[in-house]
């Protein structure tokens, strides 16, 4: 499996990532321009590296014809938001769109991973136009708060540093950090709630 | 009709332009990566300025509810190519796509405007997802060679300079320039033809 | 003071911000490409809005000729990093550069603001080339961890929501959140330390 | 000479290209915002491909330590303008800047290459800040009209297609095209002159 083979495999995924970056970034603009609160703070996207795909191909003993179907995260979109509540608003928004179909979702926000990892994951089907006609690709969308992202960024750079063998004492520190972030996200959620209540009581007064 | 009204009108057009820029630019990459010749040299896009839309609204005596339907060039895409032949390849490519429907086309390449202006124009219907659900917008796609674009850029900056009253002696020079560019495009087309022929004779020999 | 006046005032600041974004982003690439750890996680930049400058002009009773000198944050760069230790590495790096001169610095990381705000601020002099010749501008550089940025983003959107009159119960929550983030940053710093130690002991072993 | 070696060689050139793109693009904005005519229509930049550098190293029998000094076009900037007159305005502008020093210039606009190639070339020294301190790099700046660029683009894709052995009949066509473009540029220059004259007579009348 050589470079030309990979370029052709990855082409439609890069297109999908680029299109989705435009679309989700536009939601931020659209909210700002209409004076609405944007549940999305920022968006990033990437196509999985060939070396990482090859790892998965070998680990899962896949045939090259199965790559498109069995590797669900070749195209990845990450959506960052301020409050835990925003995550579920974005999930609902994605379900309502006509340009993608949700294949499956995993709620690692409520069902925290053992490592301390939290995020909401969705796999969606998305249609792109290639020179050879239309093609349906899978895209993994990760939705998380800034706090969850902060933790995941650091955990990822440690995983990389220690080649996926983080020593126990550092793993403990990461757990403690994850707990601190959960506390922080809860603190923020209660701020969020109070804001909403104070706003709705303000609106009620204004209506009298 | 105030600023907030316009932001909401223009929002989906900006989204459409951004998406189409990603899509047409990707065709260039896709060709390069697969070693194919790209009929597209470069792509630009813009949303019509509010002042220009207002001019059209007044000139055509439109009601604000008719803007979406009657002004076909709020979203504009310009595709530049090397050879006249490429223009028609791109037109065919656009007809074959599943994400846009051609409403009408005007061939100012063969049917040159009196001013000397040449370009191929298409109006397509294109679907975008907004916070209020899906919306069909119209997009004007202009397709032209670098030579045609060169001429149009200069004519446009002269129109702007002279407030659409270009003096006769300059208008004559523009006509002469347009003629020179047609000669140039023809010269280039014949190069194009010879390239194709030499390539196909080369392939025939290679097949023996 | 009208729009043309402001455009000319702000022009060199926009140029400065654009140049510095290129320069600081390049440091990230340079580290990655040489296998070094990048103390910079991401960079953002902005030119202050005219309305905010006008507020400051009125509050400080400035003459329009004093704007360049007295308003130090017209050009703003924000550098985000993972660990508190990175902040001071970046500060040192900025002092060592030949293309900017540090005018002053404020360490709100050790000397936390009453509101809970933490960040390291620097004002630097930076030279840009304009059509009218070279011009020295001031740029405010804010350096903070992802946690500090997380807090500041939320505090800022609350300040905006409550028009700089955050109610006491929300202010308390923000303080609690700031404390939680300090705990988190400390947790992360100790991870950082352990990593360094484990690395240097690893290197020592490897050298034997 | 392996990949890591090249990354370190090319790093400062990529930085230089990125900075200069920001700087020259800003001139366009600055002119637009102050209502002045911009002699620059558009700007592009690139770092020479490693394979092309290697070709040159072998052809010129260079030692790897001589690369920085002897290969003057590792960093390349291309500036496109509308009129031949603009080229010389841009050359003057570059001479006046304090952030680059002109090493040499070649006027292939007046002194057309045998192939028909026309452009104004400058080699400038430019200073960048790297993690290892400041470094002076050389940058090749090519300045040309849209017409010259049009021709060069097509010639380049033909050179590539025919592996630098363009057949005589196509070479002839290219010469004819070059002649057509010179005629065109002259036509445009005379438009330019008439515009200037009509403007200055207009101003004189307005002053009475």
Short mmCIF file of N, CA and C in Angstrom, two decimals, chain C residues 52-156:
data_model
loop_
_atom_site.label_atom_id
_atom_site.label_comp_id
_atom_site.label_asym_id
_atom_site.label_seq_id
_atom_site.Cartn_x
_atom_site.Cartn_y
_atom_site.Cartn_z
N UNK C 52 -14.19 50.41 21.78
CA UNK C 52 -13.45 50.23 23.04
C UNK C 52 -12.34 51.27 23.18
N UNK C 53 -11.72 51.62 22.04
CA UNK C 53 -10.68 52.67 22.11
C UNK C 53 -11.33 53.99 22.51
N UNK C 54 -12.47 54.29 21.90
CA UNK C 54 -13.18 55.55 22.21
C UNK C 54 -13.54 55.61 23.69
N UNK C 55 -14.01 54.48 24.25
CA UNK C 55 -14.30 54.42 25.69
C UNK C 55 -13.08 54.85 26.49
N UNK C 56 -11.92 54.28 26.12
CA UNK C 56 -10.69 54.57 26.86
C UNK C 56 -10.28 56.03 26.68
N UNK C 57 -10.43 56.53 25.44
CA UNK C 57 -10.09 57.93 25.16
C UNK C 57 -10.89 58.85 26.07
N UNK C 58 -12.19 58.55 26.21
CA UNK C 58 -13.05 59.41 27.05
C UNK C 58 -12.74 59.24 28.53
N UNK C 59 -12.57 57.98 28.96
CA UNK C 59 -12.31 57.71 30.36
C UNK C 59 -11.01 58.38 30.82
N UNK C 60 -9.97 58.27 29.96
CA UNK C 60 -8.67 58.82 30.32
C UNK C 60 -8.48 60.26 29.84
N UNK C 61 -9.55 60.84 29.26
CA UNK C 61 -9.50 62.21 28.72
C UNK C 61 -8.28 62.43 27.84
N UNK C 62 -8.11 61.58 26.85
CA UNK C 62 -6.95 61.67 25.97
C UNK C 62 -7.24 62.55 24.77
N UNK C 63 -6.21 63.21 24.28
CA UNK C 63 -6.27 63.91 23.01
C UNK C 63 -5.99 62.87 21.91
N UNK C 64 -6.55 63.09 20.71
CA UNK C 64 -6.39 62.06 19.68
C UNK C 64 -4.92 61.83 19.31
N UNK C 65 -4.07 62.85 19.55
CA UNK C 65 -2.65 62.68 19.23
C UNK C 65 -1.93 61.78 20.24
N UNK C 66 -2.61 61.51 21.38
CA UNK C 66 -1.97 60.69 22.42
C UNK C 66 -2.32 59.21 22.31
N UNK C 67 -3.23 58.87 21.40
CA UNK C 67 -3.74 57.49 21.32
C UNK C 67 -2.61 56.47 21.18
N UNK C 68 -1.72 56.70 20.21
CA UNK C 68 -0.63 55.75 19.96
C UNK C 68 0.22 55.50 21.20
N UNK C 69 0.43 56.56 21.98
CA UNK C 69 1.34 56.44 23.11
C UNK C 69 0.65 55.91 24.37
N UNK C 70 -0.55 56.43 24.63
CA UNK C 70 -1.19 56.15 25.91
C UNK C 70 -2.04 54.87 25.93
N UNK C 71 -2.51 54.44 24.78
CA UNK C 71 -3.30 53.19 24.78
C UNK C 71 -2.38 52.06 24.33
N UNK C 72 -2.01 51.24 25.31
CA UNK C 72 -0.95 50.25 25.06
C UNK C 72 -1.47 48.94 24.47
N UNK C 73 -2.79 48.76 24.45
CA UNK C 73 -3.32 47.45 24.04
C UNK C 73 -4.14 47.52 22.76
N UNK C 74 -3.84 48.47 21.87
CA UNK C 74 -4.56 48.52 20.58
C UNK C 74 -4.27 47.23 19.81
N UNK C 75 -3.01 46.83 19.79
CA UNK C 75 -2.65 45.53 19.21
C UNK C 75 -2.52 44.53 20.35
N UNK C 76 -3.20 43.39 20.24
CA UNK C 76 -3.15 42.39 21.31
C UNK C 76 -2.84 41.00 20.78
N UNK C 77 -1.91 40.35 21.43
CA UNK C 77 -1.55 38.97 21.10
C UNK C 77 -1.78 38.12 22.35
N UNK C 78 -2.41 36.96 22.18
CA UNK C 78 -2.62 36.08 23.33
C UNK C 78 -1.95 34.74 23.04
N UNK C 79 -1.06 34.33 23.95
CA UNK C 79 -0.33 33.07 23.79
C UNK C 79 -0.81 32.09 24.86
N UNK C 80 -1.28 30.91 24.42
CA UNK C 80 -1.80 29.91 25.35
C UNK C 80 -0.78 28.78 25.47
N UNK C 81 -0.54 28.32 26.73
CA UNK C 81 0.38 27.20 26.90
C UNK C 81 -0.21 26.17 27.86
N UNK C 82 0.47 25.04 28.01
CA UNK C 82 -0.08 23.96 28.83
C UNK C 82 0.25 24.12 30.31
N UNK C 83 1.50 24.47 30.61
CA UNK C 83 1.95 24.49 32.00
C UNK C 83 2.35 25.90 32.43
N UNK C 84 2.19 26.18 33.73
CA UNK C 84 2.58 27.49 34.26
C UNK C 84 4.05 27.77 33.95
N UNK C 85 4.90 26.71 34.01
CA UNK C 85 6.32 26.89 33.75
C UNK C 85 6.57 27.42 32.32
N UNK C 86 5.71 26.99 31.38
CA UNK C 86 5.88 27.45 29.99
C UNK C 86 5.79 28.96 29.89
N UNK C 87 4.92 29.55 30.70
CA UNK C 87 4.72 31.01 30.65
C UNK C 87 6.06 31.72 30.77
N UNK C 88 6.85 31.29 31.76
CA UNK C 88 8.11 32.00 32.02
C UNK C 88 9.16 31.68 30.95
N UNK C 89 9.05 30.50 30.34
CA UNK C 89 9.94 30.21 29.20
C UNK C 89 9.64 31.14 28.02
N UNK C 90 8.35 31.40 27.81
CA UNK C 90 7.95 32.28 26.71
C UNK C 90 8.39 33.71 26.99
N UNK C 91 8.25 34.13 28.25
CA UNK C 91 8.68 35.49 28.62
C UNK C 91 10.17 35.67 28.31
N UNK C 92 10.95 34.63 28.69
CA UNK C 92 12.40 34.70 28.44
C UNK C 92 12.67 34.77 26.93
N UNK C 93 11.95 33.94 26.18
CA UNK C 93 12.09 33.90 24.72
C UNK C 93 11.81 35.27 24.10
N UNK C 94 10.81 35.96 24.60
CA UNK C 94 10.45 37.28 24.06
C UNK C 94 11.54 38.30 24.39
N UNK C 95 12.09 38.21 25.62
CA UNK C 95 13.19 39.11 25.98
C UNK C 95 14.40 38.91 25.06
N UNK C 96 14.61 37.69 24.60
CA UNK C 96 15.79 37.39 23.79
C UNK C 96 15.66 37.79 22.32
N UNK C 97 14.44 38.07 21.86
CA UNK C 97 14.24 38.39 20.44
C UNK C 97 14.83 39.75 20.09
N UNK C 98 15.24 39.89 18.86
CA UNK C 98 15.80 41.17 18.39
C UNK C 98 14.77 42.04 17.69
N UNK C 99 13.56 41.51 17.47
CA UNK C 99 12.57 42.28 16.70
C UNK C 99 11.51 42.93 17.58
N UNK C 100 11.69 42.86 18.92
CA UNK C 100 10.77 43.60 19.81
C UNK C 100 11.50 43.97 21.09
N UNK C 101 11.07 45.07 21.69
CA UNK C 101 11.71 45.55 22.91
C UNK C 101 10.65 45.60 24.01
N UNK C 102 10.93 44.95 25.15
CA UNK C 102 9.96 44.92 26.24
C UNK C 102 9.92 46.26 26.95
N UNK C 103 8.72 46.88 26.99
CA UNK C 103 8.55 48.16 27.69
C UNK C 103 8.23 47.92 29.16
N UNK C 104 7.28 47.02 29.41
CA UNK C 104 6.96 46.68 30.81
C UNK C 104 6.28 45.34 30.87
N UNK C 105 6.27 44.73 32.06
CA UNK C 105 5.57 43.46 32.24
C UNK C 105 4.88 43.42 33.58
N UNK C 106 3.71 42.72 33.62
CA UNK C 106 2.94 42.57 34.87
C UNK C 106 2.65 41.10 35.06
N UNK C 107 3.04 40.59 36.22
CA UNK C 107 2.88 39.16 36.49
C UNK C 107 1.61 38.90 37.31
N UNK C 108 0.46 38.83 36.61
CA UNK C 108 -0.79 38.51 37.30
C UNK C 108 -0.92 37.01 37.56
N UNK C 109 0.11 36.25 37.27
CA UNK C 109 0.07 34.82 37.58
C UNK C 109 0.41 34.64 39.05
N UNK C 110 1.48 35.29 39.50
CA UNK C 110 1.84 35.23 40.91
C UNK C 110 1.05 36.25 41.72
N UNK C 111 0.72 37.36 41.08
CA UNK C 111 0.03 38.45 41.78
C UNK C 111 -1.41 38.52 41.23
N UNK C 112 -2.20 37.50 41.63
CA UNK C 112 -3.56 37.34 41.10
C UNK C 112 -4.44 38.57 41.33
N UNK C 113 -5.22 38.96 40.29
CA UNK C 113 -6.14 40.09 40.45
C UNK C 113 -7.27 39.70 41.40
N UNK C 114 -7.89 40.70 42.01
CA UNK C 114 -8.96 40.44 42.98
C UNK C 114 -10.06 39.57 42.38
N UNK C 115 -10.36 39.79 41.11
CA UNK C 115 -11.44 39.06 40.46
C UNK C 115 -11.13 37.57 40.30
N UNK C 116 -9.84 37.23 40.43
CA UNK C 116 -9.44 35.84 40.20
C UNK C 116 -8.65 35.73 38.89
N UNK C 117 -8.54 36.84 38.15
CA UNK C 117 -7.85 36.84 36.85
C UNK C 117 -6.36 36.56 37.00
N UNK C 118 -5.85 35.64 36.20
CA UNK C 118 -4.42 35.34 36.15
C UNK C 118 -3.93 35.33 34.71
N UNK C 119 -2.77 35.88 34.46
CA UNK C 119 -2.13 35.97 33.13
C UNK C 119 -0.83 36.73 33.30
N UNK C 120 0.09 36.52 32.38
CA UNK C 120 1.30 37.33 32.37
C UNK C 120 1.17 38.34 31.22
N UNK C 121 1.30 39.64 31.53
CA UNK C 121 1.14 40.68 30.50
C UNK C 121 2.48 41.33 30.19
N UNK C 122 2.74 41.53 28.90
CA UNK C 122 3.92 42.31 28.50
C UNK C 122 3.48 43.38 27.51
N UNK C 123 4.09 44.55 27.60
CA UNK C 123 3.93 45.55 26.53
C UNK C 123 5.27 45.61 25.81
N UNK C 124 5.24 45.40 24.49
CA UNK C 124 6.50 45.47 23.73
C UNK C 124 6.40 46.53 22.64
N UNK C 125 7.54 47.08 22.28
CA UNK C 125 7.63 47.96 21.11
C UNK C 125 7.98 47.10 19.90
N UNK C 126 7.29 47.35 18.79
CA UNK C 126 7.49 46.53 17.59
C UNK C 126 7.46 47.44 16.36
N UNK C 127 8.34 47.18 15.43
CA UNK C 127 8.49 48.05 14.27
C UNK C 127 7.76 47.51 13.04
N UNK C 128 6.92 48.32 12.41
CA UNK C 128 6.29 47.92 11.14
C UNK C 128 6.62 48.93 10.04
N UNK C 129 6.57 48.44 8.78
CA UNK C 129 6.80 49.31 7.62
C UNK C 129 5.44 49.70 7.02
N UNK C 130 5.14 50.99 6.98
CA UNK C 130 3.91 51.42 6.34
C UNK C 130 4.24 52.13 5.03
N UNK C 131 3.21 52.50 4.27
CA UNK C 131 3.44 53.24 3.03
C UNK C 131 4.11 54.59 3.31
N UNK C 132 3.94 55.07 4.54
CA UNK C 132 4.56 56.35 4.91
C UNK C 132 5.88 56.16 5.65
N UNK C 133 6.45 54.97 5.58
CA UNK C 133 7.72 54.74 6.25
C UNK C 133 7.56 53.87 7.49
N UNK C 134 8.66 53.65 8.23
CA UNK C 134 8.61 52.78 9.41
C UNK C 134 7.86 53.44 10.56
N UNK C 135 7.25 52.62 11.41
CA UNK C 135 6.50 53.14 12.57
C UNK C 135 6.64 52.15 13.73
N UNK C 136 6.93 52.69 14.93
CA UNK C 136 7.02 51.83 16.11
C UNK C 136 5.64 51.79 16.77
N UNK C 137 5.11 50.59 16.98
CA UNK C 137 3.83 50.46 17.68
C UNK C 137 4.04 49.71 19.00
N UNK C 138 3.05 49.84 19.89
CA UNK C 138 3.06 49.05 21.12
C UNK C 138 2.12 47.86 20.93
N UNK C 139 2.51 46.72 21.46
CA UNK C 139 1.68 45.52 21.39
C UNK C 139 1.58 44.93 22.79
N UNK C 140 0.34 44.59 23.21
CA UNK C 140 0.19 43.89 24.50
C UNK C 140 0.20 42.39 24.25
N UNK C 141 1.10 41.68 24.92
CA UNK C 141 1.14 40.22 24.79
C UNK C 141 0.67 39.61 26.11
N UNK C 142 -0.41 38.82 26.04
CA UNK C 142 -0.91 38.11 27.23
C UNK C 142 -0.50 36.65 27.13
N UNK C 143 0.10 36.12 28.19
CA UNK C 143 0.55 34.73 28.18
C UNK C 143 -0.15 34.01 29.32
N UNK C 144 -0.79 32.89 29.03
CA UNK C 144 -1.57 32.19 30.07
C UNK C 144 -1.70 30.70 29.76
N UNK C 145 -1.98 29.91 30.79
CA UNK C 145 -2.26 28.49 30.57
C UNK C 145 -3.67 28.33 30.01
N UNK C 146 -3.95 27.12 29.50
CA UNK C 146 -5.29 26.83 29.01
C UNK C 146 -6.32 27.04 30.12
N UNK C 147 -5.96 26.69 31.36
CA UNK C 147 -6.89 26.87 32.48
C UNK C 147 -7.18 28.34 32.72
N UNK C 148 -6.14 29.16 32.73
CA UNK C 148 -6.33 30.61 32.92
C UNK C 148 -7.17 31.18 31.79
N UNK C 149 -6.97 30.66 30.60
CA UNK C 149 -7.70 31.17 29.44
C UNK C 149 -9.17 30.78 29.52
N UNK C 150 -9.41 29.55 29.95
CA UNK C 150 -10.74 29.02 30.15
C UNK C 150 -11.51 29.95 31.08
N UNK C 151 -10.90 30.25 32.23
CA UNK C 151 -11.54 31.12 33.21
C UNK C 151 -11.80 32.51 32.62
N UNK C 152 -10.79 33.06 31.97
CA UNK C 152 -10.90 34.43 31.45
C UNK C 152 -11.97 34.53 30.37
N UNK C 153 -12.08 33.49 29.54
CA UNK C 153 -13.11 33.48 28.50
C UNK C 153 -14.51 33.56 29.12
N UNK C 154 -14.72 32.74 30.16
CA UNK C 154 -16.04 32.73 30.79
C UNK C 154 -16.30 34.02 31.55
N UNK C 155 -15.29 34.50 32.27
CA UNK C 155 -15.47 35.77 32.98
C UNK C 155 -15.80 36.89 32.00
N UNK C 156 -15.11 36.89 30.86
CA UNK C 156 -15.34 37.94 29.89
C UNK C 156 -16.76 37.90 29.34
#
